[in-house]
Amino acid sequence: FVLIMVGTLLAFWIFNRYPAKVFGGDTGSLAIGGALGAIAVMGRLEVVVIIAMIPFIMNAFGIIGSVKGLLERREMARPTKMTKDWKIESTRDKKAPITLVGLVIQKGPLHEKDVVKTFNVLTIVSAILAIVIAVLTNLSGVVS
């Protein structure tokens, strides 16, 4: 199951690199999240997967907390917009959700590649933390 998932994500990544030709959307995100959840439960790695997913969990809680519940995308103001020089900037709309992208561009507009690099760094740091936790819990015998 894990190898199938890795192969699928590798193929998706090839077509989703900059400039993206394929977009997973909400359905793809939910499928990947569901598969990660299943892998975590089957492998008894729930805590490790949660730590690896910290950036995405922060993003979700930021959105849910700022709009005070679960809303459809059409019910919320857009949190970001493009400038004339193709940079991403915050809209400063009070009705817009607080997102991780919004926090990254808080100091000023950034190019899409810079936002992606920041997300990659956050994801790599949380993945390293997850690996460290996995190794430490296996060494201490917490996870058998």
Short mmCIF file of C-alpha atoms in Angstrom, two decimals:
data_model
loop_
_atom_site.label_atom_id
_atom_site.label_comp_id
_atom_site.label_asym_id
_atom_site.label_seq_id
_atom_site.Cartn_x
_atom_site.Cartn_y
_atom_site.Cartn_z
CA PHE A 1 0.00 0.00 0.00
CA VAL A 2 2.80 2.42 0.93
CA LEU A 3 4.76 1.68 -2.27
CA ILE A 4 1.64 2.28 -4.38
CA MET A 5 1.12 5.60 -2.61
CA VAL A 6 4.75 6.65 -3.08
CA GLY A 7 4.62 5.72 -6.78
CA THR A 8 1.39 7.65 -7.28
CA LEU A 9 2.74 10.73 -5.50
CA LEU A 10 5.98 10.56 -7.48
CA ALA A 11 4.05 10.55 -10.76
CA PHE A 12 1.85 13.39 -9.49
CA TRP A 13 4.93 15.38 -8.44
CA ILE A 14 6.49 15.05 -11.90
CA PHE A 15 3.45 16.76 -13.46
CA ASN A 16 2.85 19.15 -10.56
CA ARG A 17 6.31 20.76 -10.52
CA TYR A 18 6.62 24.35 -11.60
CA PRO A 19 4.92 25.21 -13.89
CA ALA A 20 2.22 22.80 -12.77
CA LYS A 21 0.25 20.93 -15.42
CA VAL A 22 -1.91 18.89 -13.04
CA PHE A 23 -3.75 20.12 -9.94
CA GLY A 24 -4.95 17.71 -7.26
CA GLY A 25 -7.47 20.08 -5.71
CA ASP A 26 -9.53 19.25 -2.64
CA THR A 27 -10.21 15.68 -3.75
CA GLY A 28 -6.51 14.95 -4.19
CA SER A 29 -5.67 16.53 -0.84
CA LEU A 30 -8.34 14.50 0.94
CA ALA A 31 -7.19 11.27 -0.75
CA ILE A 32 -3.56 11.87 0.19
CA GLY A 33 -4.54 12.79 3.76
CA GLY A 34 -6.73 9.70 4.06
CA ALA A 35 -3.93 7.48 2.77
CA LEU A 36 -1.45 9.04 5.20
CA GLY A 37 -3.91 8.50 8.04
CA ALA A 38 -4.37 4.85 7.06
CA ILE A 39 -0.60 4.34 6.82
CA ALA A 40 -0.15 5.99 10.23
CA VAL A 41 -2.75 3.76 11.89
CA MET A 42 -1.56 0.55 10.21
CA GLY A 43 2.07 1.31 11.06
CA ARG A 44 1.29 2.62 14.55
CA LEU A 45 2.97 5.91 13.59
CA GLU A 46 0.18 8.33 14.45
CA VAL A 47 2.34 10.75 16.46
CA VAL A 48 5.11 10.67 13.86
CA VAL A 49 2.70 11.49 11.02
CA ILE A 50 1.06 14.28 13.03
CA ILE A 51 4.49 15.85 13.64
CA ALA A 52 5.35 15.53 9.94
CA MET A 53 2.08 17.25 9.05
CA ILE A 54 2.53 20.25 11.41
CA PRO A 55 2.63 22.90 8.62
CA PHE A 56 -0.60 21.59 7.10
CA ILE A 57 -2.31 21.26 10.48
CA MET A 58 -1.29 24.84 11.32
CA ASN A 59 -2.77 26.00 8.03
CA ALA A 60 -6.05 24.17 8.68
CA PHE A 61 -6.41 25.48 12.23
CA GLY A 62 -5.56 29.00 11.07
CA ILE A 63 -8.32 28.90 8.47
CA ILE A 64 -10.93 27.28 10.72
CA GLY A 65 -10.11 29.57 13.65
CA SER A 66 -10.11 32.79 11.64
CA VAL A 67 -13.43 32.16 9.88
CA LYS A 68 -14.91 30.66 13.05
CA GLY A 69 -15.97 27.34 11.58
CA LEU A 70 -16.05 25.29 8.43
CA LEU A 71 -17.06 27.30 5.38
CA GLU A 72 -17.00 26.71 1.66
CA ARG A 73 -14.31 28.50 -0.28
CA ARG A 74 -16.97 30.66 -1.97
CA GLU A 75 -18.12 31.95 1.44
CA MET A 76 -14.69 33.37 2.32
CA ALA A 77 -12.74 36.31 0.96
CA ARG A 78 -9.54 35.45 -0.88
CA PRO A 79 -6.56 35.64 1.49
CA THR A 80 -4.04 36.50 -1.25
CA LYS A 81 -3.83 38.32 -4.57
CA MET A 82 -1.28 38.79 -7.34
CA THR A 83 0.51 42.10 -7.78
CA LYS A 84 1.28 43.63 -11.16
CA ASP A 85 4.82 42.26 -10.99
CA TRP A 86 3.49 38.71 -10.36
CA LYS A 87 4.15 38.54 -6.64
CA ILE A 88 1.76 37.10 -4.08
CA GLU A 89 0.55 39.55 -1.45
CA SER A 90 -1.95 39.48 1.39
CA THR A 91 -5.36 41.05 0.71
CA ARG A 92 -5.72 42.46 4.25
CA ASP A 93 -9.45 41.69 4.05
CA LYS A 94 -10.92 41.13 7.53
CA LYS A 95 -13.15 38.35 6.11
CA ALA A 96 -10.21 36.48 4.59
CA PRO A 97 -8.96 33.41 6.46
CA ILE A 98 -5.54 33.35 8.08
CA THR A 99 -3.45 30.94 6.03
CA LEU A 100 0.14 29.79 6.15
CA VAL A 101 0.75 31.60 2.85
CA GLY A 102 -0.61 34.77 4.44
CA LEU A 103 1.80 34.40 7.34
CA VAL A 104 4.74 33.78 5.01
CA ILE A 105 4.02 36.92 2.95
CA GLN A 106 3.16 39.11 5.94
CA LYS A 107 6.34 41.22 5.61
CA GLY A 108 5.72 41.86 1.94
CA PRO A 109 4.86 40.30 -1.42
CA LEU A 110 6.91 37.33 -2.61
CA HIS A 111 7.24 35.44 -5.87
CA GLU A 112 5.51 32.06 -6.01
CA LYS A 113 8.86 30.23 -6.09
CA ASP A 114 9.90 31.95 -2.83
CA VAL A 115 6.64 30.96 -1.13
CA VAL A 116 7.12 27.37 -2.31
CA LYS A 117 10.73 27.35 -1.04
CA THR A 118 9.51 28.52 2.37
CA PHE A 119 6.85 25.80 2.43
CA ASN A 120 9.47 23.22 1.44
CA VAL A 121 11.73 24.32 4.31
CA LEU A 122 8.83 24.10 6.79
CA THR A 123 7.89 20.65 5.48
CA ILE A 124 11.48 19.39 5.60
CA VAL A 125 11.94 20.66 9.17
CA SER A 126 8.73 18.96 10.32
CA ALA A 127 9.73 15.75 8.48
CA ILE A 128 13.13 15.77 10.19
CA LEU A 129 11.42 16.28 13.55
CA ALA A 130 9.11 13.35 12.77
CA ILE A 131 12.05 11.12 11.86
CA VAL A 132 13.88 12.08 15.07
CA ILE A 133 10.76 11.30 17.12
CA ALA A 134 10.33 7.96 15.32
CA VAL A 135 13.94 6.99 16.01
CA LEU A 136 13.80 8.11 19.65
CA THR A 137 10.52 6.32 20.34
CA ASN A 138 11.83 3.12 18.74
CA LEU A 139 15.06 3.34 20.75
CA SER A 140 13.19 3.88 24.00
CA GLY A 141 10.73 1.07 23.25
CA VAL A 142 7.64 3.31 23.32
CA VAL A 143 6.49 2.00 19.94
CA SER A 144 6.78 -1.75 19.55
#
